[in-house]
Short mmCIF file of C-alpha atoms in Angstrom, two decimals:
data_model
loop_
_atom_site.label_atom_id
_atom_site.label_comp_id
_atom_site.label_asym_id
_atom_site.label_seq_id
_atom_site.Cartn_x
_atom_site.Cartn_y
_atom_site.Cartn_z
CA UNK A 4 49.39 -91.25 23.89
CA UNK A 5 47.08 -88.72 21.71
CA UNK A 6 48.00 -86.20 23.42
CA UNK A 7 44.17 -85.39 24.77
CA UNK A 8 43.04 -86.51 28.06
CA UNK A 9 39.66 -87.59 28.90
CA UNK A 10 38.62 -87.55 32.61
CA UNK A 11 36.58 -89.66 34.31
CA UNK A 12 38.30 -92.91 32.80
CA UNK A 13 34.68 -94.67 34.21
CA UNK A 14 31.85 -93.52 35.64
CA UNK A 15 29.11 -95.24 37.16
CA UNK A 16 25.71 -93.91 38.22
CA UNK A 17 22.75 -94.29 38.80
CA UNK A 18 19.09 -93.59 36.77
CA UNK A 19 17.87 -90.22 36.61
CA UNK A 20 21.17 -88.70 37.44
CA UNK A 21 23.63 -86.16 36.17
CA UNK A 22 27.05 -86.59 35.15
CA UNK A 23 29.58 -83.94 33.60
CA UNK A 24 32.74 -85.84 31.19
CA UNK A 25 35.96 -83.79 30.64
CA UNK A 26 37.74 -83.60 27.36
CA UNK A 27 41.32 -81.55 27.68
CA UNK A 28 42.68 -81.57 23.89
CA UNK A 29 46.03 -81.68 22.33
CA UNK A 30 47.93 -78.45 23.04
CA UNK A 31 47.32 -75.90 20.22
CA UNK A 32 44.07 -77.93 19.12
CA UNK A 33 41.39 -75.26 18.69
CA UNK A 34 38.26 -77.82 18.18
CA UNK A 35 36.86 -80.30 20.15
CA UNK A 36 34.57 -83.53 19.10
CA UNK A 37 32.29 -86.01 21.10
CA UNK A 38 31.25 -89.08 19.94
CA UNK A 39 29.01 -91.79 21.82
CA UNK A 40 30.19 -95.72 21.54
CA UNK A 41 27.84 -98.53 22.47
CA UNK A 42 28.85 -101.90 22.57
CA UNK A 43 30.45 -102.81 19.83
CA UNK A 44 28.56 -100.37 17.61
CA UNK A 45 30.05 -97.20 15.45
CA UNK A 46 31.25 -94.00 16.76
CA UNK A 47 28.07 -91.64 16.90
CA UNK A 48 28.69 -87.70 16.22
CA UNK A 49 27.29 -85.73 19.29
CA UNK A 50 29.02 -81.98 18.38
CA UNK A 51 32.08 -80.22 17.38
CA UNK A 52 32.90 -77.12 19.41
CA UNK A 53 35.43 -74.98 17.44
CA UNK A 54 37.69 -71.86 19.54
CA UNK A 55 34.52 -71.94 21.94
CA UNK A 56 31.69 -71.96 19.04
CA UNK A 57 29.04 -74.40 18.38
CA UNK A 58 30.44 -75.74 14.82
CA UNK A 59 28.28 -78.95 14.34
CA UNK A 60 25.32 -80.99 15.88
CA UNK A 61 24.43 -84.40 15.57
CA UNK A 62 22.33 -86.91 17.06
CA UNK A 63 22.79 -84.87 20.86
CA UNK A 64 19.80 -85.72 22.75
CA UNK A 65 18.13 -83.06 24.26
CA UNK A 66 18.95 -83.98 27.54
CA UNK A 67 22.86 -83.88 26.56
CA UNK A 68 24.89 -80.57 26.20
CA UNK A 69 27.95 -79.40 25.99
CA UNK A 70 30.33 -76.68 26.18
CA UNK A 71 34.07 -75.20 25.20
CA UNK A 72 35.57 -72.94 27.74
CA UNK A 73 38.17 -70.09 26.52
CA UNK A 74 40.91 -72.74 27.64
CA UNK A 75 39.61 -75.00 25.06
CA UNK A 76 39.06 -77.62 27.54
CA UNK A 77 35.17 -78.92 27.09
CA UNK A 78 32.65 -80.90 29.14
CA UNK A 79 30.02 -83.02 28.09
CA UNK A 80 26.84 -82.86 30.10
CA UNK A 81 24.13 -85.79 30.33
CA UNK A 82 21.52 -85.32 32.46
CA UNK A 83 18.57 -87.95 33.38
CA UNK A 84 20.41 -90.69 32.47
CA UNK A 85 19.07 -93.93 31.37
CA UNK A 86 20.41 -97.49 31.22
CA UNK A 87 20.56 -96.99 27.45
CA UNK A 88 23.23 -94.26 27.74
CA UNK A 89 25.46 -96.59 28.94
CA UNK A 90 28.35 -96.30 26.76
CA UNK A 91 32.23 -95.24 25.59
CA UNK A 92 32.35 -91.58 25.18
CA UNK A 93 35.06 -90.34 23.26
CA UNK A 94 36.76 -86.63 22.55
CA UNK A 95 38.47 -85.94 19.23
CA UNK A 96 40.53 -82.96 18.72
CA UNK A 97 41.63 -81.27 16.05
CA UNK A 98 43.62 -78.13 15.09
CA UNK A 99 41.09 -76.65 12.25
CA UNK A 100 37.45 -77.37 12.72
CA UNK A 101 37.67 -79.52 9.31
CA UNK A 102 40.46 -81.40 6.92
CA UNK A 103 42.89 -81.61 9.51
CA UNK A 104 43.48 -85.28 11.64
CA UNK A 105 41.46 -85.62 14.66
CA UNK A 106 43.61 -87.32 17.60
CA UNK A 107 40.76 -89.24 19.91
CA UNK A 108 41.17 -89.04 23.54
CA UNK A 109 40.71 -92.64 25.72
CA UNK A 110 37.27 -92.06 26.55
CA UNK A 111 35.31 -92.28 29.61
CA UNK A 112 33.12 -95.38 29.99
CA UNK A 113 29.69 -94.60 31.76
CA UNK A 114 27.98 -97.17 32.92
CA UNK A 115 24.41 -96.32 33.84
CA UNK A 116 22.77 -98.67 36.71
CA UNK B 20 24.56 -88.86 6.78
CA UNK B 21 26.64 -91.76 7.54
CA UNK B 22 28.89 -93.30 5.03
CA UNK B 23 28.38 -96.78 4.00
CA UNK B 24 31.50 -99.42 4.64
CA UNK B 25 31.81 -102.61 3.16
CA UNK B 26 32.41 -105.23 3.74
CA UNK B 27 31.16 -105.43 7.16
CA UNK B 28 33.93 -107.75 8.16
CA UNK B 29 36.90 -110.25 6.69
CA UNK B 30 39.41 -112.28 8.02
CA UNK B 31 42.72 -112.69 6.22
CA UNK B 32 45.97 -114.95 7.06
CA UNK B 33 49.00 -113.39 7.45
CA UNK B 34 50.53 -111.69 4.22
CA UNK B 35 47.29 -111.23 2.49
CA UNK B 36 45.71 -108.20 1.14
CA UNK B 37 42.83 -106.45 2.34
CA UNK B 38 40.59 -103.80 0.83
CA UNK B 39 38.12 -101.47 2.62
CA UNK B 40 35.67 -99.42 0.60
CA UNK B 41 33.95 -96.34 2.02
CA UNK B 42 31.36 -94.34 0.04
CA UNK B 43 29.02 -91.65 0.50
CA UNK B 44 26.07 -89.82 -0.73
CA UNK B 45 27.23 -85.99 -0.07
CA UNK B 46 30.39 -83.97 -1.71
CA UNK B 47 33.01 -84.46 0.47
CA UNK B 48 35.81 -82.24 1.92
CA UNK B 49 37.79 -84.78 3.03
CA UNK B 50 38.25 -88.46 4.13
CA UNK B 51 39.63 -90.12 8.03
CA UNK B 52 40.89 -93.22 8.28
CA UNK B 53 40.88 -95.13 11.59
CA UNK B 54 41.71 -98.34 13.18
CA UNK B 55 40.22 -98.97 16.68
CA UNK B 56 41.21 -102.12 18.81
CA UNK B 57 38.67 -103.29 20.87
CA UNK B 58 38.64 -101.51 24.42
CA UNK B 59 40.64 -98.64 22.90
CA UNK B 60 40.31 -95.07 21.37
CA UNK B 61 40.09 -94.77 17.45
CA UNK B 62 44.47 -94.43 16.32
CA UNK B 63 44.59 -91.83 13.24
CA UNK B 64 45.90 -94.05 9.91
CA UNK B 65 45.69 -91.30 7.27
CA UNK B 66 43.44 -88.17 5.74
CA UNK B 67 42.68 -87.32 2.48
CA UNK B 68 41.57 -84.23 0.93
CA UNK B 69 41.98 -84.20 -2.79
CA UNK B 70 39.88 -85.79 -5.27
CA UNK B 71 41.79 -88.84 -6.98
CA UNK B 72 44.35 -88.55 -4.14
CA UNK B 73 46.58 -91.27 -2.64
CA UNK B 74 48.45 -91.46 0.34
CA UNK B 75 50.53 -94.24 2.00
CA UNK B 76 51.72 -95.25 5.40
CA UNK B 77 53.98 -97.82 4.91
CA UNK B 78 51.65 -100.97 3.72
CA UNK B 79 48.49 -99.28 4.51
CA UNK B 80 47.32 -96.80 1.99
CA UNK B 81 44.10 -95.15 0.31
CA UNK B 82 43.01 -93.85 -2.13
CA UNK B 83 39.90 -90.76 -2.73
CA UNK B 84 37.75 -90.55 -6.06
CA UNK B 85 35.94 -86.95 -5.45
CA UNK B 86 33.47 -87.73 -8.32
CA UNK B 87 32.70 -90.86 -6.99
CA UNK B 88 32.73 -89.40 -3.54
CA UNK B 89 34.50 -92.89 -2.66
CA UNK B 90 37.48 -93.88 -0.48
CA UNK B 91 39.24 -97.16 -0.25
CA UNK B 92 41.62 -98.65 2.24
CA UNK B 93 44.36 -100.83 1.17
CA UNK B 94 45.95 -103.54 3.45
CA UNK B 95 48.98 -105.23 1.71
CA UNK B 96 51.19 -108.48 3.29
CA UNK B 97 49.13 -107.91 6.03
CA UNK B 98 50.35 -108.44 9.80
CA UNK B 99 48.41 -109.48 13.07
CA UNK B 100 49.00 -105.85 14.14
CA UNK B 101 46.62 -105.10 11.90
CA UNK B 102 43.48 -106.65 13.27
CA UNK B 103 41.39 -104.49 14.57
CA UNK B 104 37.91 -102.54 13.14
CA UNK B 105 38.87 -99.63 10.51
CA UNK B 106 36.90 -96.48 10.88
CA UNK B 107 36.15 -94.42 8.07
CA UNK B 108 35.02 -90.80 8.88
CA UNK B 109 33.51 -88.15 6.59
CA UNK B 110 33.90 -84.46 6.33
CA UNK B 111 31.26 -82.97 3.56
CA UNK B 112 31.90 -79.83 1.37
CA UNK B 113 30.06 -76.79 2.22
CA UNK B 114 29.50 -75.02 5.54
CA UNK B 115 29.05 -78.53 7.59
CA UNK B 116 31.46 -79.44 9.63
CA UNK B 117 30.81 -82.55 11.26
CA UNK B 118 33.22 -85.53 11.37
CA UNK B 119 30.73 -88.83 10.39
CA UNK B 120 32.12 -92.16 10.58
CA UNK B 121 30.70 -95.11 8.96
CA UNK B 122 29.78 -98.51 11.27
CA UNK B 123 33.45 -99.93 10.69
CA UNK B 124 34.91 -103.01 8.66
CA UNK B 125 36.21 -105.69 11.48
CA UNK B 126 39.38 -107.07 10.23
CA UNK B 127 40.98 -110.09 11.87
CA UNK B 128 44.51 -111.33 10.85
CA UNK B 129 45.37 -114.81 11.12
CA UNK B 130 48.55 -116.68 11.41
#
């Protein structure tokens, strides 16, 4: 156990709906980290939220966003899904927003039908 | 940018060694290493944040040339446990922050 907790586990929906994930991280973790898994593909950078800040961006659709609240828990919002978002979503957390290990969570698997 | 890991994939028998090369096109801050099993999150192996640095975990270890910006993964007598795909991830130097990780090396242990 990583310590940082990841809820739904799975989550299926439909096309053209919304969906919020949870990410809770380690205790005394200050920044947070999504990442997007297809099948059997790589682990894709969406952002990094550090002590509540926007810290990075990567390839976060526009229809995607996110947010850290001043608990440091964060939630990933995707909104008009499509089958292609159908995927693992994982959160990473860390203590310093950089050179410290990241600890991934177990990820919440969305299916989109 | 991503980093680039080769090779893509290798299978090994029991006791064999395995390297893992990861290498990248930016200055880097510091270097992740993770093994993922399949239907599982990512598990930590080791980070490294010096140039020319080495770290072990007992027979897993890695290495980091900064000038090269290069990282390698070591796998020595290698057990089944170890099968799995290994992760590297990327932190560049400078004000950047994000974590990139590279499309993984799949590495299946035989016995």
């Amino acid at each position: 156990d990583s310590g940082v907790t990841q809820t739904p586990k799975h989550l299926i929906t439909a096309t053209g709906q919304r969906v919020t994930l949870r990410c809770s991280p380690r205790s005394g973790d200050l920044s947070v980290y999504w990442y997007q898994q297809s099948l059997d593909q790589g682990l894709q950078f969406l952002i990094q939220y550090y002590n509540g800040e926007e810290r990075a961006k990567g390839n976060i659709l526009e229809r995607f966003s996110a947010q850290q609240f001043p608990d440091l828990h964060s939630e990933l919002n995707l909104s008009s899904l499509e089958l292609g978002d159908s995927a693992l979503y994982f959160c990473a957390s860390s203590v310093e927003d950089r050179g410290t290990e990241a600890f991934f969570g177990q990820g919440t698997r969305l299916t989109v039908v | 940018q991503q980093p680039v890991q080769s090779p893509q994939a290798v299978i090994l028998r029991e006791g064999e060694d395995a390297v893992i090369n990861c290498s990248s096109s930016k200055a880097l801050y510091s270097v992740h290493w993770y093994r993922q099993k399949h239907g599982e999150a990512p598990v930590f192996l080791m980070i490294l944040l010096k140039g020319g640095e080495q770290k072990g975990h007992e027979k897993i270890s890695a290495s980091f040339n900064e000038k090269k910006q290069q990282s390698s993964l070591y796998l020595t007598a290698s057990q089944l446990s170890y099968s799995g795909t290994y992760f590297c991830g990327t932190a560049p130097s400078g004000s950047a922050r994000q974590l990139t990780f590279g499309s993984g090396t799949q590495l299946t242990v035989l016995p």
